[in-house]
């Protein structure tokens, strides 16, 4: 005996919203399919529609047309971003990725947003701790520049906008790259100086943020780069320069520029 599944119904009713769904003889409706019809408020019938009823139904649009009434097309509350399936209510295991499009909460883009969100909380917490300990306002201001860049990445990813790169801690991408790769020239600091606790808690915080940004870079690459192509090269580049910015800040700390 043929079984009508939820998947079959979603395909069949993708662009229509009938009042009744007729179950042909010799077929069964799966529980999930029945629930799906109930969610869409489609009545289930085992009897085919009467011819006279069809004629009356056909007259209604004609009457509406003669009266200038235009029926609103049915619109789903949510749409599955991957499959195009419709939902009347948002399932608990899904969240909105854009507009009314839903994805599972473990979708790569949602994971990226979560990591980016966590990184921002670390920056804010470090700023608060530094402020309470009386650390120079210069380093807190530079962290504010890093935070603004992270918030801009989040906005552009969510709204699917191109990220316009600007200054980070007052430096262009090229200037950050040059200073990060030659700290001796710009700060009198040796390259690849291994961190240790004697360098201070503020230095340790900067190093922790640098490492956290690197982790977000990896998640971004997993999310946006596949088969040799990267759909959000602007975001990956911005994260790369942000990790350089934290390295530059560590060099500035050791060089005494934040005192």
mmCIF file of N, CA, C and O in Angstrom, residues 183-226:
data_model
loop_
_atom_site.group_PDB
_atom_site.id
_atom_site.type_symbol
_atom_site.label_atom_id
_atom_site.label_comp_id
_atom_site.label_asym_id
_atom_site.label_seq_id
_atom_site.Cartn_x
_atom_site.Cartn_y
_atom_site.Cartn_z
ATOM 1 N N UNK A 183 58.416 43.276 13.333
ATOM 2 C CA UNK A 183 58.286 44.051 14.576
ATOM 3 C C UNK A 183 59.601 44.697 15.013
ATOM 4 O O UNK A 183 59.582 45.723 15.705
ATOM 5 N N UNK A 184 60.722 44.148 14.600
ATOM 6 C CA UNK A 184 62.006 44.750 14.957
ATOM 7 C C UNK A 184 62.148 46.133 14.319
ATOM 8 O O UNK A 184 62.607 47.091 14.954
ATOM 9 N N UNK A 185 61.746 46.245 13.058
ATOM 10 C CA UNK A 185 61.857 47.513 12.339
ATOM 11 C C UNK A 185 60.963 48.591 12.955
ATOM 12 O O UNK A 185 61.380 49.748 13.094
ATOM 13 N N UNK A 186 59.743 48.220 13.327
ATOM 14 C CA UNK A 186 58.787 49.234 13.777
ATOM 15 C C UNK A 186 58.756 49.413 15.299
ATOM 16 O O UNK A 186 58.392 50.467 15.797
ATOM 17 N N UNK A 187 59.083 48.343 16.055
ATOM 18 C CA UNK A 187 58.945 48.429 17.515
ATOM 19 C C UNK A 187 60.206 48.030 18.277
ATOM 20 O O UNK A 187 60.238 48.109 19.505
ATOM 21 N N UNK A 188 61.220 47.556 17.563
ATOM 22 C CA UNK A 188 62.426 47.088 18.249
ATOM 23 C C UNK A 188 62.191 45.808 19.028
ATOM 24 O O UNK A 188 62.870 45.528 20.012
ATOM 25 N N UNK A 189 61.201 45.006 18.559
ATOM 26 C CA UNK A 189 60.834 43.766 19.239
ATOM 27 C C UNK A 189 61.189 42.579 18.340
ATOM 28 O O UNK A 189 60.932 42.606 17.133
ATOM 29 N N UNK A 190 61.763 41.532 18.920
ATOM 30 C CA UNK A 190 62.112 40.350 18.150
ATOM 31 C C UNK A 190 60.853 39.650 17.621
ATOM 32 O O UNK A 190 59.822 39.635 18.289
ATOM 33 N N UNK A 191 60.991 39.066 16.442
ATOM 34 C CA UNK A 191 59.887 38.296 15.853
ATOM 35 C C UNK A 191 59.687 36.996 16.627
ATOM 36 O O UNK A 191 60.653 36.396 17.111
ATOM 37 N N UNK A 192 58.429 36.563 16.755
ATOM 38 C CA UNK A 192 58.092 35.291 17.413
ATOM 39 C C UNK A 192 58.601 35.206 18.848
ATOM 40 O O UNK A 192 59.134 34.192 19.284
ATOM 41 N N UNK A 193 58.445 36.293 19.590
ATOM 42 C CA UNK A 193 58.831 36.291 21.001
ATOM 43 C C UNK A 193 57.804 35.479 21.792
ATOM 44 O O UNK A 193 56.618 35.779 21.773
ATOM 45 N N UNK A 194 58.232 34.413 22.457
ATOM 46 C CA UNK A 194 57.297 33.522 23.133
ATOM 47 C C UNK A 194 56.730 34.175 24.395
ATOM 48 O O UNK A 194 57.491 34.643 25.257
ATOM 49 N N UNK A 195 55.395 34.222 24.536
ATOM 50 C CA UNK A 195 54.774 34.854 25.711
ATOM 51 C C UNK A 195 55.042 34.059 26.994
ATOM 52 O O UNK A 195 55.149 32.828 26.973
ATOM 53 N N UNK A 196 55.156 34.777 28.110
ATOM 54 C CA UNK A 196 55.202 34.130 29.424
ATOM 55 C C UNK A 196 54.569 35.060 30.447
ATOM 56 O O UNK A 196 54.335 36.251 30.168
ATOM 57 N N UNK A 197 54.308 34.561 31.647
ATOM 58 C CA UNK A 197 53.511 35.297 32.623
ATOM 59 C C UNK A 197 54.175 36.587 33.107
ATOM 60 O O UNK A 197 53.516 37.515 33.576
ATOM 61 N N UNK A 198 55.509 36.667 33.003
ATOM 62 C CA UNK A 198 56.199 37.865 33.491
ATOM 63 C C UNK A 198 55.905 39.083 32.616
ATOM 64 O O UNK A 198 56.225 40.209 33.005
ATOM 65 N N UNK A 199 55.312 38.872 31.452
ATOM 66 C CA UNK A 199 54.988 39.997 30.569
ATOM 67 C C UNK A 199 53.725 40.731 31.007
ATOM 68 O O UNK A 199 53.380 41.762 30.422
ATOM 69 N N UNK A 200 53.029 40.188 31.993
ATOM 70 C CA UNK A 200 51.866 40.890 32.533
ATOM 71 C C UNK A 200 50.530 40.351 32.058
ATOM 72 O O UNK A 200 50.441 39.694 31.013
ATOM 73 N N UNK A 201 49.483 40.617 32.864
ATOM 74 C CA UNK A 201 48.150 40.097 32.551
ATOM 75 C C UNK A 201 47.562 40.753 31.303
ATOM 76 O O UNK A 201 46.857 40.100 30.527
ATOM 77 N N UNK A 202 47.851 42.056 31.098
ATOM 78 C CA UNK A 202 47.317 42.715 29.900
ATOM 79 C C UNK A 202 47.899 42.089 28.628
ATOM 80 O O UNK A 202 47.182 41.875 27.642
ATOM 81 N N UNK A 203 49.182 41.798 28.679
ATOM 82 C CA UNK A 203 49.825 41.144 27.528
ATOM 83 C C UNK A 203 49.212 39.755 27.312
ATOM 84 O O UNK A 203 48.957 39.343 26.175
ATOM 85 N N UNK A 204 48.941 39.034 28.401
ATOM 86 C CA UNK A 204 48.333 37.702 28.290
ATOM 87 C C UNK A 204 46.938 37.795 27.678
ATOM 88 O O UNK A 204 46.532 36.930 26.887
ATOM 89 N N UNK A 205 46.179 38.852 28.051
ATOM 90 C CA UNK A 205 44.842 39.034 27.474
ATOM 91 C C UNK A 205 44.924 39.260 25.964
ATOM 92 O O UNK A 205 44.143 38.699 25.190
ATOM 93 N N UNK A 206 45.869 40.100 25.552
ATOM 94 C CA UNK A 206 46.031 40.362 24.112
ATOM 95 C C UNK A 206 46.397 39.081 23.372
ATOM 96 O O UNK A 206 45.885 38.812 22.278
ATOM 97 N N UNK A 207 47.271 38.299 23.961
ATOM 98 C CA UNK A 207 47.670 37.049 23.325
ATOM 99 C C UNK A 207 46.499 36.070 23.229
ATOM 100 O O UNK A 207 46.332 35.366 22.227
ATOM 101 N N UNK A 208 45.658 36.052 24.266
ATOM 102 C CA UNK A 208 44.471 35.188 24.247
ATOM 103 C C UNK A 208 43.506 35.617 23.135
ATOM 104 O O UNK A 208 42.943 34.780 22.416
ATOM 105 N N UNK A 209 43.308 36.924 22.987
ATOM 106 C CA UNK A 209 42.429 37.422 21.921
ATOM 107 C C UNK A 209 42.996 37.099 20.539
ATOM 108 O O UNK A 209 42.255 36.733 19.619
ATOM 109 N N UNK A 210 44.326 37.227 20.388
ATOM 110 C CA UNK A 210 44.956 36.887 19.100
ATOM 111 C C UNK A 210 44.668 35.424 18.742
ATOM 112 O O UNK A 210 44.296 35.103 17.611
ATOM 113 N N UNK A 211 44.836 34.529 19.729
ATOM 114 C CA UNK A 211 44.595 33.107 19.483
ATOM 115 C C UNK A 211 43.113 32.837 19.180
ATOM 116 O O UNK A 211 42.785 32.007 18.324
ATOM 117 N N UNK A 212 42.219 33.555 19.877
ATOM 118 C CA UNK A 212 40.775 33.369 19.654
ATOM 119 C C UNK A 212 40.378 33.806 18.245
ATOM 120 O O UNK A 212 39.529 33.180 17.601
ATOM 121 N N UNK A 213 40.991 34.885 17.773
ATOM 122 C CA UNK A 213 40.704 35.338 16.403
ATOM 123 C C UNK A 213 41.162 34.284 15.395
ATOM 124 O O UNK A 213 40.478 34.017 14.403
ATOM 125 N N UNK A 214 42.312 33.676 15.667
ATOM 126 C CA UNK A 214 42.794 32.604 14.787
ATOM 127 C C UNK A 214 41.785 31.451 14.730
ATOM 128 O O UNK A 214 41.558 30.855 13.663
ATOM 129 N N UNK A 215 41.180 31.137 15.863
ATOM 130 C CA UNK A 215 40.183 30.067 15.888
ATOM 131 C C UNK A 215 38.966 30.439 15.046
ATOM 132 O O UNK A 215 38.412 29.592 14.326
ATOM 133 N N UNK A 216 38.546 31.694 15.132
ATOM 134 C CA UNK A 216 37.401 32.134 14.323
ATOM 135 C C UNK A 216 37.757 32.102 12.838
ATOM 136 O O UNK A 216 36.910 31.800 11.995
ATOM 137 N N UNK A 217 39.002 32.409 12.518
ATOM 138 C CA UNK A 217 39.445 32.322 11.117
ATOM 139 C C UNK A 217 39.252 30.907 10.571
ATOM 140 O O UNK A 217 38.816 30.723 9.429
ATOM 141 N N UNK A 218 39.593 29.920 11.368
ATOM 142 C CA UNK A 218 39.457 28.525 10.936
ATOM 143 C C UNK A 218 37.980 28.187 10.698
ATOM 144 O O UNK A 218 37.619 27.554 9.694
ATOM 145 N N UNK A 219 37.128 28.624 11.625
ATOM 146 C CA UNK A 219 35.688 28.376 11.474
ATOM 147 C C UNK A 219 35.156 29.079 10.222
ATOM 148 O O UNK A 219 34.327 28.528 9.478
ATOM 149 N N UNK A 220 35.643 30.297 9.976
ATOM 150 C CA UNK A 220 35.214 31.035 8.778
ATOM 151 C C UNK A 220 35.638 30.300 7.509
ATOM 152 O O UNK A 220 34.869 30.222 6.544
ATOM 153 N N UNK A 221 36.838 29.765 7.505
ATOM 154 C CA UNK A 221 37.316 29.023 6.328
ATOM 155 C C UNK A 221 36.472 27.771 6.105
ATOM 156 O O UNK A 221 36.115 27.443 4.965
ATOM 157 N N UNK A 222 36.134 27.076 7.189
ATOM 158 C CA UNK A 222 35.272 25.890 7.069
ATOM 159 C C UNK A 222 33.898 26.266 6.516
ATOM 160 O O UNK A 222 33.275 25.500 5.780
ATOM 161 N N UNK A 223 33.429 27.441 6.901
ATOM 162 C CA UNK A 223 32.069 27.874 6.531
ATOM 163 C C UNK A 223 32.000 28.384 5.089
ATOM 164 O O UNK A 223 31.083 28.052 4.356
ATOM 165 N N UNK A 224 32.988 29.200 4.701
ATOM 166 C CA UNK A 224 32.877 29.921 3.429
ATOM 167 C C UNK A 224 33.765 29.387 2.299
ATOM 168 O O UNK A 224 33.578 29.792 1.148
ATOM 169 N N UNK A 225 34.729 28.553 2.621
ATOM 170 C CA UNK A 225 35.680 28.108 1.600
ATOM 171 C C UNK A 225 35.511 26.616 1.327
ATOM 172 O O UNK A 225 35.658 25.801 2.246
ATOM 173 N N UNK A 226 35.180 26.290 0.077
ATOM 174 C CA UNK A 226 34.997 24.891 -0.313
ATOM 175 C C UNK A 226 35.499 24.677 -1.731
ATOM 176 O O UNK A 226 35.285 25.515 -2.605
#
